[in-house]
Short mmCIF file of C-alpha atoms and ligand atoms in Angstrom, two decimals:
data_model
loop_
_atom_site.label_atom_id
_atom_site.label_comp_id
_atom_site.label_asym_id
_atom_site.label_seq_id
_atom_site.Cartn_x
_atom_site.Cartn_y
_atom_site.Cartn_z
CA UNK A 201 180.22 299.74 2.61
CA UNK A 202 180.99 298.21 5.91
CA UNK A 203 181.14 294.48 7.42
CA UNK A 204 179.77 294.47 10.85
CA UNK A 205 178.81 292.04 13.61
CA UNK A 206 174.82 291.69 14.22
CA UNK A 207 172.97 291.75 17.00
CA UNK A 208 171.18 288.00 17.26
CA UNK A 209 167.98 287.32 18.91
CA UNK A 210 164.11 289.43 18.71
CA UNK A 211 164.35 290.90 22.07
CA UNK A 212 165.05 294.44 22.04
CA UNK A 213 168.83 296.13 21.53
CA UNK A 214 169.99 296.93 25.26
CA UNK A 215 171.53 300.51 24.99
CA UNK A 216 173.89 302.91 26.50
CA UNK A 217 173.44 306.68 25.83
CA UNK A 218 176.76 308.83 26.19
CA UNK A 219 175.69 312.79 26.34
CA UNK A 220 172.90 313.58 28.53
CA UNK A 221 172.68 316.86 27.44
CA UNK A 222 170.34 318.65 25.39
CA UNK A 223 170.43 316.72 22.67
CA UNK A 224 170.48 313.69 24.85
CA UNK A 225 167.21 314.00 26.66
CA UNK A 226 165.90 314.08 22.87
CA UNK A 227 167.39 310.49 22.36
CA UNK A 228 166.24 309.29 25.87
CA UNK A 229 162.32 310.23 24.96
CA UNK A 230 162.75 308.82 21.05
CA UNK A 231 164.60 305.48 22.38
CA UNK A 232 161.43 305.67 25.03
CA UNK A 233 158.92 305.70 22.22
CA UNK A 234 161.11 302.73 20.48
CA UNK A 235 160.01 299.15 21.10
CA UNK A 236 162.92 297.83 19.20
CA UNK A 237 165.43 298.98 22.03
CA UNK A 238 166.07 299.34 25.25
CA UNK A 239 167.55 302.08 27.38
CA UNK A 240 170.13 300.50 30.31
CA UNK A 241 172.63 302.77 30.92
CA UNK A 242 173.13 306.36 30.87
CA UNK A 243 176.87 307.82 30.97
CA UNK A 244 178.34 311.69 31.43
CA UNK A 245 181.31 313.15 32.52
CA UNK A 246 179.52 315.04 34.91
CA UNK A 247 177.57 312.48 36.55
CA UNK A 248 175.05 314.04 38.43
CA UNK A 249 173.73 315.35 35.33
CA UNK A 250 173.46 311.79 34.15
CA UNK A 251 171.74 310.76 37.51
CA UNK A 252 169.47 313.41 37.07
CA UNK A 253 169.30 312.01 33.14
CA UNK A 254 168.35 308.61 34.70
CA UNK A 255 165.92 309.96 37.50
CA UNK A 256 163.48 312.09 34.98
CA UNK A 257 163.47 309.31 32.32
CA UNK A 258 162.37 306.77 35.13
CA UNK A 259 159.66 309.37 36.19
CA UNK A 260 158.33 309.88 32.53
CA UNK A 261 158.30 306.09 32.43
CA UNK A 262 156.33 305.29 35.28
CA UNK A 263 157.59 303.95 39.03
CA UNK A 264 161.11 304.99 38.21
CA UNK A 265 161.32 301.38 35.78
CA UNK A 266 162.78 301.52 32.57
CA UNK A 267 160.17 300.47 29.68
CA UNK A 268 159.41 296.92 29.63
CA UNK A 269 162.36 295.29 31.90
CA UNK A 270 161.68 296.29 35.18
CA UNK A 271 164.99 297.44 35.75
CA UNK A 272 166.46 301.44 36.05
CA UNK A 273 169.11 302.47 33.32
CA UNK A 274 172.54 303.07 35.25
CA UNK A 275 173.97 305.96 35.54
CA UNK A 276 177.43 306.75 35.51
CA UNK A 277 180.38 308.74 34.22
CA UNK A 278 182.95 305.77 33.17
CA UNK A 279 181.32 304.10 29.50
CA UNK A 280 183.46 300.85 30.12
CA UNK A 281 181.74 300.11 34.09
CA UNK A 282 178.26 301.05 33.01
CA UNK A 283 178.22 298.79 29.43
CA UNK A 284 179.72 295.93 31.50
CA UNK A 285 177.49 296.53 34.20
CA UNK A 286 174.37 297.08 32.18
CA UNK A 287 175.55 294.28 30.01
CA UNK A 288 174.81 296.49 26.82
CA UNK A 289 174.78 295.56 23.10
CA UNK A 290 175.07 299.16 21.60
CA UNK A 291 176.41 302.57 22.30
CA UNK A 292 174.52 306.26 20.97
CA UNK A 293 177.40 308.80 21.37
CA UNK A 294 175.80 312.13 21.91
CA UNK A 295 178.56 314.05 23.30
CA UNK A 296 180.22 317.36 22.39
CA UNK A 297 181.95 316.65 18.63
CA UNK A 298 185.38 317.15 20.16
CA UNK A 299 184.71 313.59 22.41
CA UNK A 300 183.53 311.61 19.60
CA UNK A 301 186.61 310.49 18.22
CA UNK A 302 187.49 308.92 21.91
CA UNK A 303 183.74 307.90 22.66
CA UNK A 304 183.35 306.32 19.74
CA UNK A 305 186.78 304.66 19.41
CA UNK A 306 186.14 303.42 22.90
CA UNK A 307 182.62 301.81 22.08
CA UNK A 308 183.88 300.16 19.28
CA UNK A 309 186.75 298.32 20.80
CA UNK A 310 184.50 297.42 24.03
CA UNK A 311 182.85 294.87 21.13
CA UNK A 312 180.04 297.52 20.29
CA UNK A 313 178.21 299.01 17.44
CA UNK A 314 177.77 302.92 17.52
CA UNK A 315 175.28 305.34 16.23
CA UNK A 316 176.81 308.79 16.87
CA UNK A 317 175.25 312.07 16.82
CA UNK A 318 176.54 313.79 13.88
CA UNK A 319 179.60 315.47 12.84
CA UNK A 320 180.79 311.74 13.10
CA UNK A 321 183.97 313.31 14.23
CA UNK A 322 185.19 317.26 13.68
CA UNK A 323 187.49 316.64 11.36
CA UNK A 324 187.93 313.89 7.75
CA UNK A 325 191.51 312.50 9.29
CA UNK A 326 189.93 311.76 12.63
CA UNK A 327 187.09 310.23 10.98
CA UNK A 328 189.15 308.37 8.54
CA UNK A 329 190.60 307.00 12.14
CA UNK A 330 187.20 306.08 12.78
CA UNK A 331 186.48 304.09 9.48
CA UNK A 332 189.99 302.16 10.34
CA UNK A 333 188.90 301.31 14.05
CA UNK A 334 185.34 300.24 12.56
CA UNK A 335 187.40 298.14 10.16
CA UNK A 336 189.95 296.61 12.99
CA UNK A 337 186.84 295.85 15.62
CA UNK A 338 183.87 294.95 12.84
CA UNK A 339 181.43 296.72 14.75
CA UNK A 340 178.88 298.91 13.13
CA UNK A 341 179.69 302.54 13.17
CA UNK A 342 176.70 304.80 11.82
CA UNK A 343 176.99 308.82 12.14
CA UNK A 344 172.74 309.91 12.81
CA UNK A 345 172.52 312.69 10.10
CA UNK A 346 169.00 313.25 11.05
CA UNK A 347 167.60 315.61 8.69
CA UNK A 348 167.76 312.73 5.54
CA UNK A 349 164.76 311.10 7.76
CA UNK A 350 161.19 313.03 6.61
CA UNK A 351 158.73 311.12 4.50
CA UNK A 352 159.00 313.97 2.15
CA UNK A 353 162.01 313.61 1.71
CA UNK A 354 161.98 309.51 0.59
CA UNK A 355 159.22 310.79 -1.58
CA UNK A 356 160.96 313.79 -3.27
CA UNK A 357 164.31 311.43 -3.64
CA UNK A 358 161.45 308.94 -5.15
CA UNK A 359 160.19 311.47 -7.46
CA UNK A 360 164.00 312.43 -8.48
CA UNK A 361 163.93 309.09 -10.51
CA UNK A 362 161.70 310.49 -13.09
CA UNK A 363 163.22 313.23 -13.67
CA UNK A 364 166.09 312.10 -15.96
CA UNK A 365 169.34 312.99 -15.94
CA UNK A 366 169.79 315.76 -13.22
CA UNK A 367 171.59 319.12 -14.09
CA UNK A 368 170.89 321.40 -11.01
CA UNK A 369 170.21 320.93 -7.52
CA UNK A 370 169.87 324.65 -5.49
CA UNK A 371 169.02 324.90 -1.72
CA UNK A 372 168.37 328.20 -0.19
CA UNK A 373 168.48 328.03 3.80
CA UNK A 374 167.75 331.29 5.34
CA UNK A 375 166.54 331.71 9.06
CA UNK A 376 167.88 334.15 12.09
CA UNK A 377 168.42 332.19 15.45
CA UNK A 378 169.43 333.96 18.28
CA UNK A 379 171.82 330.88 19.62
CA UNK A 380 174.01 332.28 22.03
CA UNK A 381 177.34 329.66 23.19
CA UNK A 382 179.42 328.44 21.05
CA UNK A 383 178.15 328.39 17.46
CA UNK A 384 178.35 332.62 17.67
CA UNK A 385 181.85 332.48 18.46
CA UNK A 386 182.64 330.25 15.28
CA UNK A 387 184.93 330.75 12.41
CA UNK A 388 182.06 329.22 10.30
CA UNK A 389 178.91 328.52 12.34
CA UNK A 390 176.92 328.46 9.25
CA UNK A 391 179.30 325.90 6.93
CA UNK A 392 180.17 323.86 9.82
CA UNK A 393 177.31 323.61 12.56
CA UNK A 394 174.23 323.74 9.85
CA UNK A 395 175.05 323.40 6.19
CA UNK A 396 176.31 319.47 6.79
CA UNK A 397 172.94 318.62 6.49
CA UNK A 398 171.89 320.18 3.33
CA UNK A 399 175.38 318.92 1.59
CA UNK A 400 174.55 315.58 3.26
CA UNK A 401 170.70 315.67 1.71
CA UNK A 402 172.32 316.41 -1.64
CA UNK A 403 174.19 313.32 -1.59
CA UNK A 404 171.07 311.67 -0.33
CA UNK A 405 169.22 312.54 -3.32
CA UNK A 406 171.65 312.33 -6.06
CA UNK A 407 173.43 309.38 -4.90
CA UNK A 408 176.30 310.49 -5.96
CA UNK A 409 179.47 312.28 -4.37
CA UNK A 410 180.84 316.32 -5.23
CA UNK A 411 184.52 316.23 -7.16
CA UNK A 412 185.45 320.07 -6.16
CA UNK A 413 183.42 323.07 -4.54
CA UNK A 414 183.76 326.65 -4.93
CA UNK A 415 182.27 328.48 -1.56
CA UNK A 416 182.46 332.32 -0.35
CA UNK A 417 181.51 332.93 3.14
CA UNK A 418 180.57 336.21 4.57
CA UNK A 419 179.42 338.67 7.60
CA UNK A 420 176.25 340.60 7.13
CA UNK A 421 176.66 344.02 8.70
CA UNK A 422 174.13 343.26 10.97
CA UNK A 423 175.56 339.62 12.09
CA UNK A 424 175.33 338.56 15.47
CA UNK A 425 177.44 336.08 14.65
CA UNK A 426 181.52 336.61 14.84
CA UNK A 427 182.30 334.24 12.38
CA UNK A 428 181.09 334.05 8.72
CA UNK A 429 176.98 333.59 9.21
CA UNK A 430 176.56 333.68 5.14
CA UNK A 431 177.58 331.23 2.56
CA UNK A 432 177.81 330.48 -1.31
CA UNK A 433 178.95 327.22 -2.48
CA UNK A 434 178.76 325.37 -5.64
CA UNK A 435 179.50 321.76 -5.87
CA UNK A 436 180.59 319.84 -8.50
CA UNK A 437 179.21 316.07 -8.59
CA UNK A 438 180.89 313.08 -10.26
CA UNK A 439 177.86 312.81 -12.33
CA UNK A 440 178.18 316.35 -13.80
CA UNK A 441 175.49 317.59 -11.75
CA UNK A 442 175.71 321.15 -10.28
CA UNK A 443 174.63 321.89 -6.76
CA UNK A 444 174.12 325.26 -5.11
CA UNK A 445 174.06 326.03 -1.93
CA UNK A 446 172.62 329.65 -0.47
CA UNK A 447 172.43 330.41 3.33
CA UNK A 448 172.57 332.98 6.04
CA UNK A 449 171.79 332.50 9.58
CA UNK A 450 171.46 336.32 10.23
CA UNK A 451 168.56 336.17 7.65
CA UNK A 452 165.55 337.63 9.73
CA UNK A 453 161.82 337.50 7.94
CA UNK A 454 160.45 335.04 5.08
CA UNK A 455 162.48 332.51 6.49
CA UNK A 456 163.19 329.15 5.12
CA UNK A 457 162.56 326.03 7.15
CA UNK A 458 165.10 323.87 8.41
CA UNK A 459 165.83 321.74 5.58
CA UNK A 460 165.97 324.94 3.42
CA UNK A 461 163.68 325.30 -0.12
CA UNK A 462 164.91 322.52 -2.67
CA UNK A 463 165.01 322.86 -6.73
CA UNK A 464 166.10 319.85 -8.42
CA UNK A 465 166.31 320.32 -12.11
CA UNK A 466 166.48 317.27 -14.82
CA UNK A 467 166.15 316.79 -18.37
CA UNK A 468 162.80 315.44 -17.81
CA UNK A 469 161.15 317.59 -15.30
CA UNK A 470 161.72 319.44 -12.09
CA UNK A 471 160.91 318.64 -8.54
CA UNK A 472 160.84 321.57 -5.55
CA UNK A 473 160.15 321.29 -1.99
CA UNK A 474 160.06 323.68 1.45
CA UNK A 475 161.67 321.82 3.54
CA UNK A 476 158.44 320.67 5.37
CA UNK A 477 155.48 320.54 3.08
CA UNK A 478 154.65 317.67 0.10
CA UNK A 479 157.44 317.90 -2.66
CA UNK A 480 156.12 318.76 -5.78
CA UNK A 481 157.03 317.87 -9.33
CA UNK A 482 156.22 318.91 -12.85
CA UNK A 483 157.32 316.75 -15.98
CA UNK A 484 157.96 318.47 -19.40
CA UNK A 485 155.71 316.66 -22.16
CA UNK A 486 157.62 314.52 -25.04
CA UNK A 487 157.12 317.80 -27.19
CA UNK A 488 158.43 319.68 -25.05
CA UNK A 489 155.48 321.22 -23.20
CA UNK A 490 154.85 321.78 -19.77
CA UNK A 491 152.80 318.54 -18.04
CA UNK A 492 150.68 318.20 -15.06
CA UNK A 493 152.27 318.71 -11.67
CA UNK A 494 151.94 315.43 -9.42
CA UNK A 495 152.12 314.24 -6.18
CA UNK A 496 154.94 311.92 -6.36
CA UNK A 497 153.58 308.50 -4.61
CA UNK A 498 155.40 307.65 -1.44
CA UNK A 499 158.50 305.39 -1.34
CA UNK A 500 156.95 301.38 0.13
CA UNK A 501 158.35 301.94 3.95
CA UNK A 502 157.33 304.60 6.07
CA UNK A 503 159.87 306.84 7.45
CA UNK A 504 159.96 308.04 10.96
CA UNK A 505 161.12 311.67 11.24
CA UNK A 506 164.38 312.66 12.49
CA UNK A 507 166.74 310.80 15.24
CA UNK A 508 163.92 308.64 14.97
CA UNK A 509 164.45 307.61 11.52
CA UNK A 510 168.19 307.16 12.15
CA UNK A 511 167.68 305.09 15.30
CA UNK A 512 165.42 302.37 13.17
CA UNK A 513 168.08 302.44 10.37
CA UNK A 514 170.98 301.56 12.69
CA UNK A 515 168.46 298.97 14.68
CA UNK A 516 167.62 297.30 11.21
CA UNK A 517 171.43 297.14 10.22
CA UNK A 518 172.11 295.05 13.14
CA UNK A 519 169.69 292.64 12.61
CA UNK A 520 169.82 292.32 8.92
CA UNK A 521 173.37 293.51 8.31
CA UNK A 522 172.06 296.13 5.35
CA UNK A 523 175.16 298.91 5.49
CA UNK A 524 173.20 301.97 6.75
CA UNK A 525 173.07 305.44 4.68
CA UNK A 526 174.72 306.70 7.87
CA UNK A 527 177.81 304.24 7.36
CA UNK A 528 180.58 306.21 8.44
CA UNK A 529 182.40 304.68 4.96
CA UNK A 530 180.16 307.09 3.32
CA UNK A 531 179.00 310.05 5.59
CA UNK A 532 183.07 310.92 5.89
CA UNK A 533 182.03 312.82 2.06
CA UNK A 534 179.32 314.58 3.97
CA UNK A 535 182.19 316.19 5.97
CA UNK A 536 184.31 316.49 3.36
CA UNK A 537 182.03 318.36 1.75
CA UNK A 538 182.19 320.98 4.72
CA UNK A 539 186.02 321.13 5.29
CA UNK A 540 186.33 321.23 1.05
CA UNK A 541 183.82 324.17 1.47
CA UNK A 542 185.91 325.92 4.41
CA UNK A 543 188.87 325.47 2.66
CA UNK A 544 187.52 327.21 -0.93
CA UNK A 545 186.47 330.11 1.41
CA UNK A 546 189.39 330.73 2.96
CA UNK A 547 191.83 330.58 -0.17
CA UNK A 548 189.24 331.87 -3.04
CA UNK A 549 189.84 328.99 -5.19
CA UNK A 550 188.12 325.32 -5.94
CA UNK A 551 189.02 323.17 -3.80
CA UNK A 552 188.93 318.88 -5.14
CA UNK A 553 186.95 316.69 -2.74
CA UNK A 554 189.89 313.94 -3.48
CA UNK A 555 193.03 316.51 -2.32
CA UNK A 556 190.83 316.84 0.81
CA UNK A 557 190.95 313.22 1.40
CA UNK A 558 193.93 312.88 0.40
CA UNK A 559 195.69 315.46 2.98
CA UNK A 560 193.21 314.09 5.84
CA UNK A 561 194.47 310.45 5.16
CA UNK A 562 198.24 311.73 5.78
CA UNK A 563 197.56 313.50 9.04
CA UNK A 564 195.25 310.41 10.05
CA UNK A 565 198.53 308.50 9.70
CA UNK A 566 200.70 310.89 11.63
CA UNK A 567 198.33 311.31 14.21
CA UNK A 568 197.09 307.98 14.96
CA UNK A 569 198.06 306.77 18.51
CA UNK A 570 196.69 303.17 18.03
CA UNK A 571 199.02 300.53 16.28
CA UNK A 572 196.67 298.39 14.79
CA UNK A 573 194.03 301.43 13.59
CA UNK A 574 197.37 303.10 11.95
CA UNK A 575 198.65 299.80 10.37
CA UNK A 576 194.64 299.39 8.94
CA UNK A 577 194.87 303.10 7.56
CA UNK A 578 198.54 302.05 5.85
CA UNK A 579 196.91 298.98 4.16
CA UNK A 580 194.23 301.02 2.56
CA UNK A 581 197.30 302.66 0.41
CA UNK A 582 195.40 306.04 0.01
CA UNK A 583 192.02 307.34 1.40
CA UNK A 584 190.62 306.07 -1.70
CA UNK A 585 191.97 302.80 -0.92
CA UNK A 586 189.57 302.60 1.91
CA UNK A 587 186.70 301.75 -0.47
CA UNK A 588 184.92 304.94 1.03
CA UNK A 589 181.39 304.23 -0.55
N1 NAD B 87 170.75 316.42 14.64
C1 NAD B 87 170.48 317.60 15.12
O1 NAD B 87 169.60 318.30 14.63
C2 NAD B 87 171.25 318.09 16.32
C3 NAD B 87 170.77 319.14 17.11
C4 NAD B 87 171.50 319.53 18.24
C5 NAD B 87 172.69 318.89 18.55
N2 NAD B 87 173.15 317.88 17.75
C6 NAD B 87 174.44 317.18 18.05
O2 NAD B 87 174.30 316.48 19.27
C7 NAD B 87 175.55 316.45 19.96
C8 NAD B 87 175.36 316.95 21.39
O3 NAD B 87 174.86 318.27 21.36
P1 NAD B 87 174.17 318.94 22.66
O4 NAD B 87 173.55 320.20 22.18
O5 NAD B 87 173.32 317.92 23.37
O6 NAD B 87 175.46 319.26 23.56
P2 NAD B 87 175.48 319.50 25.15
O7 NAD B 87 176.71 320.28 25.41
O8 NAD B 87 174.15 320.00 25.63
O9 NAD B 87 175.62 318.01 25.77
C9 NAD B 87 176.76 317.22 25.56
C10 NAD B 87 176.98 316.38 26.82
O10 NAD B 87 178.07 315.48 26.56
C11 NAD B 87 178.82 315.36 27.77
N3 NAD B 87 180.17 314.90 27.43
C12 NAD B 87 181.15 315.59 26.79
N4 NAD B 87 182.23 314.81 26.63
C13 NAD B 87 181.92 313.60 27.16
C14 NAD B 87 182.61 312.37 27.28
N5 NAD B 87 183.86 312.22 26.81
N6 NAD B 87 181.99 311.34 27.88
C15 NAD B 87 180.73 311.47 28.36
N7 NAD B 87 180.02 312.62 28.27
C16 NAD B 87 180.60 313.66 27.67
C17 NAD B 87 178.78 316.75 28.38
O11 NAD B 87 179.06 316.69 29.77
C18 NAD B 87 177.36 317.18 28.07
O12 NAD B 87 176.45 316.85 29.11
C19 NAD B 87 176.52 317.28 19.10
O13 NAD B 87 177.25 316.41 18.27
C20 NAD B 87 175.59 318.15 18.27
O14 NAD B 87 176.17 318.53 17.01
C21 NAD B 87 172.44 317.47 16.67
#
């Protein structure tokens, strides 16, 4: 749960995009398609790539204008000339994970509120750095986990409710992309580069966070990949509730969709759903007997899919000041949940979410370079001190 300045006034948010790559141009046509904000500045290390960035997004918007003001974005490869420049009121960090710690830390202490492209931060001690510097500047800092934003989704975690107490949860994610770069040369490209979202959904729906894991990782035969492309992992939740995770990304035919195939068992009922069609969900009867399978009715406000979804969150916790799901004082256990996972793998045994905190909030310490962000991580006591929610 986070304090954070707001953003006065009904005209929309003016802001910067850092990252014009791939996933960047996907921000630049969503923000586009947003009415809420306002794209004014555009910022990359290599700046011709952001000119370029600038040039095509004025093109697709008509007369080289950006949307509405009459004015170009800037372009530029320093963040702090083009925010003061552009005169911006929020930063979306969509840079390689290895920059976001420095991006985001940046953006924060120029006075503004971040939505960064998730992981928040590749490791839990550099984002328990972040959830100190958010604390020290009071500016919003929101990670965009984008695949908790389908409509089926709000309605599945709607139909969850009825279910009663909930025992199981099971995902199964199995699909064969041919990537090429950097995620085939990873230790872990499944764990690391994929399965944060489906540990992240699990929180999502439960609303509740995993005490330990136990995870196995392995290389099909066939892999592509020359880190571990298969995974096993079992969660523990504070709640008592089980969740199992099952993936490969060497998994050709039948494949799963992107959010994987959900089974969410309760003492009432169960509720599956593919990843991309209508959940469904079947209640037992009082005697026990199998009842009719429903349509569970949609949550009251619409979702937009995606980085779309994410982008309205953040926008609506700056004017209203309700702490996003994205709050980085709560997406840190999303990560957790992959390093706790990682570490299982490697030494065969269960691995506590709270030992993984723990460790992270001693080499945040150590490592911190900032005197006020280390003497904020020292007042929390312990990284449960922090009031992670
Ligand atoms: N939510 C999703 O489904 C999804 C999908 C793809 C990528 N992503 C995330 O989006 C982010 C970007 O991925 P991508 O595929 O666009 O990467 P990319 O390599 O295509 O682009 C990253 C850009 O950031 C720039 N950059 C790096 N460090 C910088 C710095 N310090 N300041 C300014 N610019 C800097 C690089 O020059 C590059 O142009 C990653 O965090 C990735 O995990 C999310």
């Amino acid at each position: 749960m986070s304090t954070f300045a707001l953003v006065p006034g009904n005209e929309p948010v003016r802001v910067v995009l850092v990252g014009a790559g791939a996933m960047g141009r996907n921000w630049m046509r969503v923000i586009a398609s947003t009415p809420a904000v306002r794209l004014v500045g555009v910022v990359d290390l290599d700046l011709p790539l952001a000119r370029r960035a600038v040039e095509e997004y004025g093109a697709e918007q008509g007369d080289g204008q950006a949307r509405g003001s009459g004015v170009a974005p800037l372009a530029g490869d320093s963040l702090a000339a083009v925010v003061a420049e552009s005169q911006a009121q929020a930063v979306i960090d969509v840079t390689v994970p290895p920059a976001h710690h420095a991006v985001n830390t940046q953006a924060l202490y120029l006075g503004l509120p971040v939505l960064c492209e998730k992981p928040i931060a590749p490791t839990v001690a550099q984002t328990l750095s972040l959830i100190a510097a958010q604390e020290v500047t009071g500016q919003l800092l929101m990670t965009s986990q984008s695949r908790r934003y389908y409509p089926q989704l709000a309605r599945l975690k709607h139909a969850v409710a009825s279910l009663g107490q909930i025992g199981f949860v099971t995902t199964e994610f199995f699909k064969a992309p041919h990537f090429g770069g950097f995620r085939d040369e990873m230790e872990h490209p499944l764990l690391v580069d994929m399965a944060i979202h489906g540990f992240d959904v699990a929180r999502y729906l439960l609303d509740d966070d995993p005490v330990s894991v136990d995870c196995r990782t392995f290389n099909p035969a066939w892999s592509w990949y020359r880190g571990d492309a298969a995974a096993t992992a079992v969660f523990e939740f504070a709640g008592g509730t089980r969740f199992g995770y099952s993936g490969s990304w060497c998994s050709p035919g039948l494949e799963t969709s992107w959010n994987g195939s959900w089974r969410i068992s309760g003492a009432r009922g169960t509720a599956i759903w593919d990843g991309e069609g209508e959940p469904e969900v079947e209640l037992a009867e009082q005697t026990g007997a199998v009842g009719a399978t429903t349509h569970p009715d949609g949550p009251a406000v619409p979702v937009r899919p995606e980085i779309a979804g994410a982008l309205d969150e953040f926008v609506d916790a700056l004017r209203t000041g309700t702490t996003p799901s994205g709050d980085v004082h709560s997406n840190v256990h999303s990560l957790a949940m992959v390093e706790a996972a990682v570490l299982s793998a490697s030494s065969g045994g269960t691995v506590r979410l709270a030992d993984v905190l723990d460790e992270a909030y001693a080499a945040a310490l150590q490592n911190e370079l900032r005197d006020d962000v280390r003497e904020r991580l020292r007042s929390w006591g312990s990284a449960s001190g922090a009031g992670l929610a």
